[in-house]
Coordinates of C-alpha atoms in Angstrom, one line a residue:
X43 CA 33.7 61.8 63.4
X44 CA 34.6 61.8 59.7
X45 CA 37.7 60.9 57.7
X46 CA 38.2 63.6 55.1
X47 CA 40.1 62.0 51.8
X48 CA 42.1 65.2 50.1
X49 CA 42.7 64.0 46.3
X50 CA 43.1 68.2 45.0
X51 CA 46.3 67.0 42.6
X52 CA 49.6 64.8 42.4
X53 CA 51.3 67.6 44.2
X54 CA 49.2 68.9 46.9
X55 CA 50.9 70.2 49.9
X56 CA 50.6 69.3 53.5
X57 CA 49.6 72.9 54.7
X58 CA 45.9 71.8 53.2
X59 CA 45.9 68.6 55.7
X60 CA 47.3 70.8 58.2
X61 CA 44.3 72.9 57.5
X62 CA 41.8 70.2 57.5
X63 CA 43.4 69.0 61.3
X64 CA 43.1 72.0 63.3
X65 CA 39.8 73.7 61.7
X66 CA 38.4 70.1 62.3
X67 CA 39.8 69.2 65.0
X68 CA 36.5 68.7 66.7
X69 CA 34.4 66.6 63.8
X70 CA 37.8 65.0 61.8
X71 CA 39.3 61.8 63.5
X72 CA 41.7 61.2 60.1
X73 CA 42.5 62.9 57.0
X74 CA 44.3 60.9 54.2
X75 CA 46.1 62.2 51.0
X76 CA 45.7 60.5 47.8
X77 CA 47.5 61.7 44.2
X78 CA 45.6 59.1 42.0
X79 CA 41.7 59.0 41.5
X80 CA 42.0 54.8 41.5
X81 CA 43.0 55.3 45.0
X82 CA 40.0 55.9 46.3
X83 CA 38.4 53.5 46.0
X84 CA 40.2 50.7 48.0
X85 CA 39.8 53.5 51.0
X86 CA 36.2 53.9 50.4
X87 CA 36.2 50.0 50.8
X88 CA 38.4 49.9 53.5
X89 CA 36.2 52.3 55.8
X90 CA 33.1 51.6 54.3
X91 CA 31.7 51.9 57.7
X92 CA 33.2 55.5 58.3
X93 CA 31.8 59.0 57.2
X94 CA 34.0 59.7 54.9
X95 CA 33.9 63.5 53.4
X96 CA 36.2 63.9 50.0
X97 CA 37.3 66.5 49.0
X98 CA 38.0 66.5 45.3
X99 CA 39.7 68.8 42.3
X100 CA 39.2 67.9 38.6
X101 CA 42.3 67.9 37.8
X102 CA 42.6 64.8 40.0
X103 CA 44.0 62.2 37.2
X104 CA 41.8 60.1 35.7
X105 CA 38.9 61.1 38.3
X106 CA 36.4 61.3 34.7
X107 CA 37.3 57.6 34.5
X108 CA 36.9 56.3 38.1
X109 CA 33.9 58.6 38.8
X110 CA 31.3 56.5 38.1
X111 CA 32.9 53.7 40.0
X112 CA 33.4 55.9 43.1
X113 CA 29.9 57.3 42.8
X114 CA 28.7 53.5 43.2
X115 CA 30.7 52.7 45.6
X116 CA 29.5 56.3 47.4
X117 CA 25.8 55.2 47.3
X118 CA 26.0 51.9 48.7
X119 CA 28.3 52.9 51.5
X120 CA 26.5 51.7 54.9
X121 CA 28.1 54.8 56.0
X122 CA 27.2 58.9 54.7
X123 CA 29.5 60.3 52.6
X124 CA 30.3 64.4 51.3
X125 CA 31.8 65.6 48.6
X126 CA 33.0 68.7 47.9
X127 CA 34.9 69.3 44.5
X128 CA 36.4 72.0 43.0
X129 CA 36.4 73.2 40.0
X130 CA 39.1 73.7 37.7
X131 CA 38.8 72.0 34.4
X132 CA 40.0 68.6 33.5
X133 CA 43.1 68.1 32.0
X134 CA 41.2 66.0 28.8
X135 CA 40.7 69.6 27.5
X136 CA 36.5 69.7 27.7
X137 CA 35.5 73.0 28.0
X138 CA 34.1 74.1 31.3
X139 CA 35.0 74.6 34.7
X140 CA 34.2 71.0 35.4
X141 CA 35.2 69.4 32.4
X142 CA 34.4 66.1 31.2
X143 CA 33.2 65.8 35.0
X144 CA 30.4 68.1 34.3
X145 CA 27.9 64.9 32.5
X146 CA 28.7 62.5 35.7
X147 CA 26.5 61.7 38.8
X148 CA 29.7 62.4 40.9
X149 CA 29.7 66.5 40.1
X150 CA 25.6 66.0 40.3
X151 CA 26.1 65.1 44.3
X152 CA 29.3 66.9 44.9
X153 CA 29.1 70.6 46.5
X154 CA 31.1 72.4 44.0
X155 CA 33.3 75.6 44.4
X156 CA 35.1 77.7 42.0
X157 CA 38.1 79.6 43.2
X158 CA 38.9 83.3 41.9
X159 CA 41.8 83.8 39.9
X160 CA 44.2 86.7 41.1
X161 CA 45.6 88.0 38.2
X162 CA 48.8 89.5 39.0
X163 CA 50.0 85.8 40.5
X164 CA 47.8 83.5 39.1
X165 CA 46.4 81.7 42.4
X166 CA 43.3 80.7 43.2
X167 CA 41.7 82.0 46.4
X168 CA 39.1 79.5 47.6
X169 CA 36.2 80.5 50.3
X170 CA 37.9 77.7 52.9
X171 CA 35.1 78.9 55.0
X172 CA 32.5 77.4 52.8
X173 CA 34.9 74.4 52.2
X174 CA 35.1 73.3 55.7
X175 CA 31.6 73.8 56.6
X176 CA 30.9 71.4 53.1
X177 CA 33.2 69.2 54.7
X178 CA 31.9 68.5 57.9
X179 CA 29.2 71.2 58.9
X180 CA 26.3 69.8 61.0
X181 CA 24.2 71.1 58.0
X182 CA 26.0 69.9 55.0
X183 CA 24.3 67.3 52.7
X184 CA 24.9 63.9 52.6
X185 CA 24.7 61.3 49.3
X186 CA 21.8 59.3 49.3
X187 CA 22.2 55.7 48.9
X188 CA 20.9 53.6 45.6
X189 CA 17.5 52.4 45.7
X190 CA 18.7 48.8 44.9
X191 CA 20.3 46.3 47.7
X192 CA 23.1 44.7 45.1
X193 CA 26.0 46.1 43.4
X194 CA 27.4 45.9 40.1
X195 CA 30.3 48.5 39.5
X196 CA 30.5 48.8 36.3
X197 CA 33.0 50.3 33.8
X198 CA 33.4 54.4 34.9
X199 CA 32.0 56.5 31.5
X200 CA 31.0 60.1 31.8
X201 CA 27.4 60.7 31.4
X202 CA 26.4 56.8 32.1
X203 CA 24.2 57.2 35.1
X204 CA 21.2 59.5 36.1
X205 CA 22.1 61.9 39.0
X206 CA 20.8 60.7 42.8
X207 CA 17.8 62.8 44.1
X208 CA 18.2 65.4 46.9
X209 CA 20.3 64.8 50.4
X210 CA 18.9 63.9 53.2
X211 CA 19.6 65.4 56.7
X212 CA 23.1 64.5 58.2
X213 CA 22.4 61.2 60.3
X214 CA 22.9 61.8 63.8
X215 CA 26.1 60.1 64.4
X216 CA 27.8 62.6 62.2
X217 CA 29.9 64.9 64.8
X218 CA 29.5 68.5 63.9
X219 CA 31.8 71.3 64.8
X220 CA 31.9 75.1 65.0
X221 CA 32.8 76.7 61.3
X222 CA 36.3 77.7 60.5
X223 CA 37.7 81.3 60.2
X224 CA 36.0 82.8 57.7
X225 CA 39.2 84.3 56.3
X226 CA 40.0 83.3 52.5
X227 CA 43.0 81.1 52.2
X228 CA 45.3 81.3 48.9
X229 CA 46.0 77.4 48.1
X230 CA 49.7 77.0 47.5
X231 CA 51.6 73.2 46.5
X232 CA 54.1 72.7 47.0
X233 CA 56.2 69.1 49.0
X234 CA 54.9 65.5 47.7
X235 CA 51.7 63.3 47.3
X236 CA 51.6 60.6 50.1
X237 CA 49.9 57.6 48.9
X238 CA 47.0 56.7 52.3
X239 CA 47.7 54.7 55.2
X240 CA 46.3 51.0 55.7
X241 CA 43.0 51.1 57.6
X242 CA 43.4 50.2 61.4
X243 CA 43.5 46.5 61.7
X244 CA 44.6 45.5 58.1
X245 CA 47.1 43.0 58.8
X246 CA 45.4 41.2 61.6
X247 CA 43.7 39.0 58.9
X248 CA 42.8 36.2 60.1
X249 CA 45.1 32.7 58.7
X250 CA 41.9 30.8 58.3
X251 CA 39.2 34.1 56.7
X252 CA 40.0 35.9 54.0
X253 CA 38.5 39.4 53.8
X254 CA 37.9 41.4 50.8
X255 CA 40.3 44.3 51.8
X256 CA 40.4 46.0 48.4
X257 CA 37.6 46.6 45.2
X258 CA 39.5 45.7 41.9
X259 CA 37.7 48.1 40.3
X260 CA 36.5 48.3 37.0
X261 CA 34.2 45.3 36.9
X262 CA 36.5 42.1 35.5
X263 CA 34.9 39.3 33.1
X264 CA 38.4 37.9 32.7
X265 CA 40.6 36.5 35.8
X266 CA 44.0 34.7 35.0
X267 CA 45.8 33.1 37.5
X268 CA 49.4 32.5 37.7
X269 CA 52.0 31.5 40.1
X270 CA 55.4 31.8 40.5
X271 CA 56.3 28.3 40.5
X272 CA 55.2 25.1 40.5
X273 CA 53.4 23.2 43.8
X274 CA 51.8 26.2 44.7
X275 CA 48.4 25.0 43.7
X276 CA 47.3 27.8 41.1
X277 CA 45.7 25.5 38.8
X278 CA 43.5 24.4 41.7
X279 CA 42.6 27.8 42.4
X280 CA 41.6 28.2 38.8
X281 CA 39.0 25.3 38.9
X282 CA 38.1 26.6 42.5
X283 CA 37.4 30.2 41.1
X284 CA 35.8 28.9 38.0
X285 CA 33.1 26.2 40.0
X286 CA 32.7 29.1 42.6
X287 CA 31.6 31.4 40.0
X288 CA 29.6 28.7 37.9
X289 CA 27.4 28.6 41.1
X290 CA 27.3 32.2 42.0
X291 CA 26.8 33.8 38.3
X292 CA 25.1 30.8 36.3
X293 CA 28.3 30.4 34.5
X294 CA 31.9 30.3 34.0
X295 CA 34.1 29.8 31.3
X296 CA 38.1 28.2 32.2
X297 CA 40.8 28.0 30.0
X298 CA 43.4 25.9 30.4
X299 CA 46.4 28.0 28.8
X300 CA 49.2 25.9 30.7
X301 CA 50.3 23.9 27.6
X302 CA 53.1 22.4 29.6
X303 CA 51.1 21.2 32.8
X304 CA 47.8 21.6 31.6
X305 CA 46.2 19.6 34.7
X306 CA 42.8 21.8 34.4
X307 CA 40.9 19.4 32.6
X308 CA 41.8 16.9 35.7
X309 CA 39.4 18.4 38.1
X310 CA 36.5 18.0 35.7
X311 CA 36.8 15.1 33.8
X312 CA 37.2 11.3 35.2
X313 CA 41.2 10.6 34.7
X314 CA 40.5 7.4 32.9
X315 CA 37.9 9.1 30.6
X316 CA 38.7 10.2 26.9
X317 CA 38.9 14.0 27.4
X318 CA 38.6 16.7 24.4
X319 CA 42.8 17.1 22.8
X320 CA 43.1 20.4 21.8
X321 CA 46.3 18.7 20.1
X322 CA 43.7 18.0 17.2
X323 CA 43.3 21.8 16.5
X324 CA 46.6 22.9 17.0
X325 CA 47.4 20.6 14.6
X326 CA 44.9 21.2 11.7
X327 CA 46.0 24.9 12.2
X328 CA 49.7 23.7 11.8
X329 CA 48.2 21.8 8.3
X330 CA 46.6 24.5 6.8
X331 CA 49.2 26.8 6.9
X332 CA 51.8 24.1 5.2
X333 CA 49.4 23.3 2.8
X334 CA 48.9 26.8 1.7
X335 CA 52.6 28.2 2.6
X336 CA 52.4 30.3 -0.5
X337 CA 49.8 32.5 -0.2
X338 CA 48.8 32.0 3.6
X339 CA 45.9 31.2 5.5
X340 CA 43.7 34.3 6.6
X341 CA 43.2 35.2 9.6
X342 CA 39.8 35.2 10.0
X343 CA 39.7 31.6 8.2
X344 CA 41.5 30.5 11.4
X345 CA 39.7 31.9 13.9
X346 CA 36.4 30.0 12.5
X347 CA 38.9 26.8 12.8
X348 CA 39.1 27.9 16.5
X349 CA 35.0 28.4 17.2
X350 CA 34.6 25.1 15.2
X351 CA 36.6 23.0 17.0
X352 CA 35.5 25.0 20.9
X353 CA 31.8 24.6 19.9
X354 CA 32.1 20.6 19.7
X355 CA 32.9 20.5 23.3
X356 CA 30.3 19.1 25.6
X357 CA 30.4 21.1 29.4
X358 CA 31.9 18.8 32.3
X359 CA 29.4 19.9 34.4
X360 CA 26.5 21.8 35.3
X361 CA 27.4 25.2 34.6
X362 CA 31.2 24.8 33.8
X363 CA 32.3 25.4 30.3
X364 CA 36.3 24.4 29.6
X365 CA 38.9 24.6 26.9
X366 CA 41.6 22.0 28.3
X367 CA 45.1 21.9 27.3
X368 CA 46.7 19.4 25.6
X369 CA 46.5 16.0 26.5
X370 CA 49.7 15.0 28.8
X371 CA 51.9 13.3 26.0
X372 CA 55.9 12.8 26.8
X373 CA 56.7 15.6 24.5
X374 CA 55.4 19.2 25.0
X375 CA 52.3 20.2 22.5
X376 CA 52.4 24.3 22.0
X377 CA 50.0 26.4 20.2
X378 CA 50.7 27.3 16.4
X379 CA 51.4 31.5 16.5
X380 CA 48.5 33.2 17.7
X381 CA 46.3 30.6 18.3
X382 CA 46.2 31.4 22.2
X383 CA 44.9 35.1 21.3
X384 CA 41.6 33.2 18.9
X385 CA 40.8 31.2 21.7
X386 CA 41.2 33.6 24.2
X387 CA 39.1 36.0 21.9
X388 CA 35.9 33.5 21.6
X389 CA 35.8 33.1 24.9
X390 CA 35.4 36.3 25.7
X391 CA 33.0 36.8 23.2
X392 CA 30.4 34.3 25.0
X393 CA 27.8 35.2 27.2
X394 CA 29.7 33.8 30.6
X395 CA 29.8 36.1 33.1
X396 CA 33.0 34.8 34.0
X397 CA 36.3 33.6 32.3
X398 CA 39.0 31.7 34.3
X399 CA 42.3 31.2 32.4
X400 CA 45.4 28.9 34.0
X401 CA 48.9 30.2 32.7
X402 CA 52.2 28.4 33.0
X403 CA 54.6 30.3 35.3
X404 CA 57.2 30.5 32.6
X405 CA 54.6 32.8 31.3
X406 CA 55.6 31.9 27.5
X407 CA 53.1 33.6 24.1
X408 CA 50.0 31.6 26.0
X409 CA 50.6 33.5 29.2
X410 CA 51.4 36.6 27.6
X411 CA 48.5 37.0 25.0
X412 CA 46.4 36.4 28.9
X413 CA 47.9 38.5 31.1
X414 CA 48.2 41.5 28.6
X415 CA 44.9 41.1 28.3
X416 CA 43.9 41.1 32.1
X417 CA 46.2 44.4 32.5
X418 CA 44.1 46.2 30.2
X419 CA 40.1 44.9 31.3
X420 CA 40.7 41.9 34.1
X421 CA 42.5 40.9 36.9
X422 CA 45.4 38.7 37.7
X423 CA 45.2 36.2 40.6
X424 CA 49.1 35.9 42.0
X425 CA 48.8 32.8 43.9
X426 CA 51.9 31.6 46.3
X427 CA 52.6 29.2 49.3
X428 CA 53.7 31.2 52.1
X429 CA 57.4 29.6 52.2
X430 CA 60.3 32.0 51.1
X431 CA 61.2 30.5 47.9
X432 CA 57.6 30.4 46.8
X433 CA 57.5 34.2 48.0
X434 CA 60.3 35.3 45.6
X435 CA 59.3 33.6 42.8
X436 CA 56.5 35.2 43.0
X437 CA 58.1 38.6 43.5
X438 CA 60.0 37.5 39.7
X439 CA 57.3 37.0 38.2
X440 CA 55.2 40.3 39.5
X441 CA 57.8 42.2 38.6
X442 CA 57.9 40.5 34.9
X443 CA 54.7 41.3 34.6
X444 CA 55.1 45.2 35.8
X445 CA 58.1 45.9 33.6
X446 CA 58.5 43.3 31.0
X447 CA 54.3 43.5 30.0
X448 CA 53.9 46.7 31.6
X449 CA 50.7 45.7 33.5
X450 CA 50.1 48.1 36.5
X451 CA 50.4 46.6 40.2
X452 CA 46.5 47.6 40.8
X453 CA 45.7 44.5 38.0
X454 CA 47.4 42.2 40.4
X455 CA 46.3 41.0 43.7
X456 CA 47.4 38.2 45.9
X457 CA 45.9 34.7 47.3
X458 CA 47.9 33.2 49.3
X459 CA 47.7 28.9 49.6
X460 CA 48.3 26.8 52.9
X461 CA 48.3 24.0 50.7
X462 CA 51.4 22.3 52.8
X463 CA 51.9 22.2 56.6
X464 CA 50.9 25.6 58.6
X465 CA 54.1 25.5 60.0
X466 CA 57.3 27.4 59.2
X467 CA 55.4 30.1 56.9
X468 CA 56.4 33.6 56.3
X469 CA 53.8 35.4 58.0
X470 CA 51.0 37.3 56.6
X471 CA 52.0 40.7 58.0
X472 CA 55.8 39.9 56.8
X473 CA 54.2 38.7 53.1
X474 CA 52.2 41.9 52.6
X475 CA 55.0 44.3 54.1
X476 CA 58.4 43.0 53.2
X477 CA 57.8 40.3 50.7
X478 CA 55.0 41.2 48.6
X479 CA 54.2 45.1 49.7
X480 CA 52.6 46.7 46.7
X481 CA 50.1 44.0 46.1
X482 CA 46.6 43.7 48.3
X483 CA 45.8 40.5 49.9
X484 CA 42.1 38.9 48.2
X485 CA 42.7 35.8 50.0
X486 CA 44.0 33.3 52.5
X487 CA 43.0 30.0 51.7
X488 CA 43.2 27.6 54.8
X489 CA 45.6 24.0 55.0
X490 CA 43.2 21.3 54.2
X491 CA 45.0 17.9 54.4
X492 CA 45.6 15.9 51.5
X493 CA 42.3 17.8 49.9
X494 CA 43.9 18.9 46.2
X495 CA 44.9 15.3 45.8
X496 CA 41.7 14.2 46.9
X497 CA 40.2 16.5 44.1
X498 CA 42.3 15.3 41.4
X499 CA 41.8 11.0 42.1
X500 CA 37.9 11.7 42.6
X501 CA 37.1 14.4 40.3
X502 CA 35.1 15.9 42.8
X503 CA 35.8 20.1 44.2
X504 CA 37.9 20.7 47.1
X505 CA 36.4 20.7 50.4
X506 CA 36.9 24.1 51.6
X507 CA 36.1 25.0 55.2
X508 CA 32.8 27.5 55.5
X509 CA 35.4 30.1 56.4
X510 CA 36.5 30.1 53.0
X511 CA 34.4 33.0 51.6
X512 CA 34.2 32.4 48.1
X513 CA 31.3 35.0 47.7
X514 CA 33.9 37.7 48.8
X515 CA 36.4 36.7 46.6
X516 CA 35.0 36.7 43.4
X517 CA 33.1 39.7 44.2
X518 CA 36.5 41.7 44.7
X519 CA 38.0 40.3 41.4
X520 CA 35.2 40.7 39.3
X521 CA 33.1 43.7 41.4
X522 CA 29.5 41.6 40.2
X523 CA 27.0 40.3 43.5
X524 CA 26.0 36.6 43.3
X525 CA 23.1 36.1 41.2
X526 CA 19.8 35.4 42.8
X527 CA 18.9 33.2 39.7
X528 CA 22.3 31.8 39.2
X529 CA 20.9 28.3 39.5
X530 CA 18.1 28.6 37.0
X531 CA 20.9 30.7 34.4
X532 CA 23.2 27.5 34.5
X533 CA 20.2 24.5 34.0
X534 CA 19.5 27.0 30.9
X535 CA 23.1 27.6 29.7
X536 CA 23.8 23.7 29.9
X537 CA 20.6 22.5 27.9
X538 CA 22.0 25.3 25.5
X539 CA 25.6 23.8 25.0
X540 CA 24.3 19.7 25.0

């Protein structure tokens, strides 16, 4: 039985679903309406276990830009997948009936139709026929999966991926069903997009398992994590992410952008040792610019301040690469102007597969220069206890982000921390429907007892139950598999940095 995805436009009407239930009735179990093309694909992840038949239109916005992630995503689906598309131009202006469409792998695979123009009204009259048989015909084609076990999604760019060979037959647990009338059918819109139901099951997550139950998607070098208040252990999430990807990718890079708790540096170097002051450039930067008020320092003359001063530090460990904060004084040390955006700018200019920053919830320049960053090409890691006060602080701050910095809710996901005692929380169900609703769930991390404070006296990471799948995390934030060689890539990477 399939589940046919209808993303035609913003405005498709509900006579098309309508049309999809009762002409396959016999091979359709669900048919879902999306209006965006970065919809699809948190529901190809969601059923990636489903056939799923889509049934596409160009003019689908910003389907040029997600095609090549939903083509990856398509070919290595456990389950077989359709596509039919049709073809009416892109709204980017390209010439053609496909558009900018017409150079990627995802119009390669796709059946494509082109509807007939009646030229007294202007509608197009499709062969629905044809369109339902594409659909979920016992004889329609199927897109083969990728030659290659692992995944890496990678940015969507027309044009940046060969097209898959020829489809196989339909595997055999693909229900067929007798064709549709073969009577054309004008396509009218009119009524409003629905955004998809959750898949069956989605809010029995488990308290003590998180599940990957959405792809960020692009690929993301840059996670920053914020929370809405203090206590709700974000900056132990940072070093979590950061060792957890150290060991999984070779390499990770944190930055400790809380200038007034920065506590980062805590998990990695011994409390009593003499760990690097970022003080020292901040105020050398503060210097120069006195010392040459009248005509200014240059820009680029600080940024080479910046690498100077980063490239003296030594890694804490194996692997781990960090820029600490300031070192806990009784008054608060901030950044000159700018400085946040240099260092933040290096970093990502490194080799790391990933970089973990930690942000102060008050989410001041530091913060800012981060997140806008992450709204554009990264993630954002929204980490809260699950206790009503922790829940709408966390709701301020999303919604800070969304309408102060503009950064869209599909940037920001949720992790939710059973740092205190399990009981008296705010429910996950209640959290993701009521509290929290526009914001998918990457995590659930477990109570372990006295285990942050236990990381912070010893210096040592936090004891996180087997349940705790790290892999699945940080292959939803940042869409990259664990690296077969990640071991070898970090003994490298450290000898490099000494």
């Amino acid at each position: 039985m399939w589940t046919v995805i209808v993303a035609v436009d913003p405005n498709a009407n509900t006579s098309l679903l309508e049309w999809v239930r009762d002409q396959g009735r016999d091979a359709v179990q669900e048919v879902l309406e999306v209006a965006h093309a970065s919809q699809i694909p948190n529901v190809l992840t969601l059923r990636s276990d489903q056939p799923i038949a889509l049934w596409l239109s160009t003019i689908c916005p910003d389907l040029p830009q997600w095609a090549q992630v939903i083509m990856t995503l398509i070919q290595h689906r456990t389950a077989p997948t359709r596509i039919v598309l049709l073809a009416e131009g892109t709204p980017d202006g390209v010439a053609g009936s496909l558009g900018s469409l017409a150079a990627t792998p995802l119009a390669t695979a796709a059946t494509v139709f082109e509807g007939q123009t009646q030229p007294d009204t202007g509608e197009l009259i499709y062969d629905y026929a044809a369109i339902g048989d594409a659909l979920w015909g016992s004889a329609a084609p199927v897109v083969p999966p990728a030659s290659g076990p692992s995944v890496e999604v990678t940015r969507a760019m027309p044009g940046s991926a060969s097209a898959p060979a020829s489809a196989p037959d339909i595997p055999d647990h693909a229900a067929s069903a007798p064709s549709p009338s073969s009577r054309p059918v004008k396509r009218r819109w009119w009524g409003r997009a629905k955004t998809p139901p959750s898949a069956p099951g989605a809010e029995a997550l488990d308290a003590y398992e998180p599940r990957v139950v959405r792809a960020v998607l692009p690929a993301s070098r840059l996670i920053v994590v914020v929370g809405g208040k203090g206590g709700v252990g974000k900056t132990t999430v940072a070093a979590s992410l950061l060792r957890q990807a150290a060991q999984r990718y070779g390499s990770a890079m944190g930055i400790d952008f809380d200038y007034l708790k920065p506590n980062l540096a805590l998990h990695f170097w011994p409390i009593d040792a003499r760990m690097p002051n970022i003080d020292e450039l901040f105020d050398s930067i503060e210097i120069a610019r006195t010392a040459i008020r009248e005509r200014g320092i240059d820009e680029d003359t600080e940024r080479r301040m910046v690498g100077e001063w980063i490239e003296r530090l030594r890694p804490p460990e194996p692997g781990v690469f960090v820029i600490p904060g300031p070192t806990r004084r009784l008054r608060v040390s901030l950044p000159p102007e700018r400085t946040p955006g240099y260092v933040l700018d290096w970093a990502l200019a490194q080799s790391d597969p990933v970089v973990v920053v930690d942000t102060d919830p008050a989410l001041d320049e530091a913060a800012e220069t981060a997140l806008t960053r992450a709204g554009q090409d990264g993630v954002i890691v929204l980490v809260t206890t699950p206790e009503y006060d922790a829940l709408a602080e966390a709701d301020r701050v999303r919604q800070q982000m969304v309408q102060g910095l503009g950064i869209p809710d599909e940037r920001i996901v949720l992790l939710v921390n059973h740092r205190g005692s399990p009981h008296d929380a705010v429910s996950l169900k209640d959290i993701r429907t009521v509290h929290l609703p526009n914001l998918e769930l990457v995590g659930n991390l477990p109570w372990v007892p006295k285990a942050a404070n236990a990381a912070l006296m010893h210096q040592r990471a936090i004891p996180w139950p087997r349940k705790v799948r790290w892999d699945h995390i940080l292959v939803a934030l940042t869409g990259r598999q664990p690296d077969r060689h990640a071991r070898k890539r970090r003994e490298s990477r450290v000898v490099g940095r000494q």
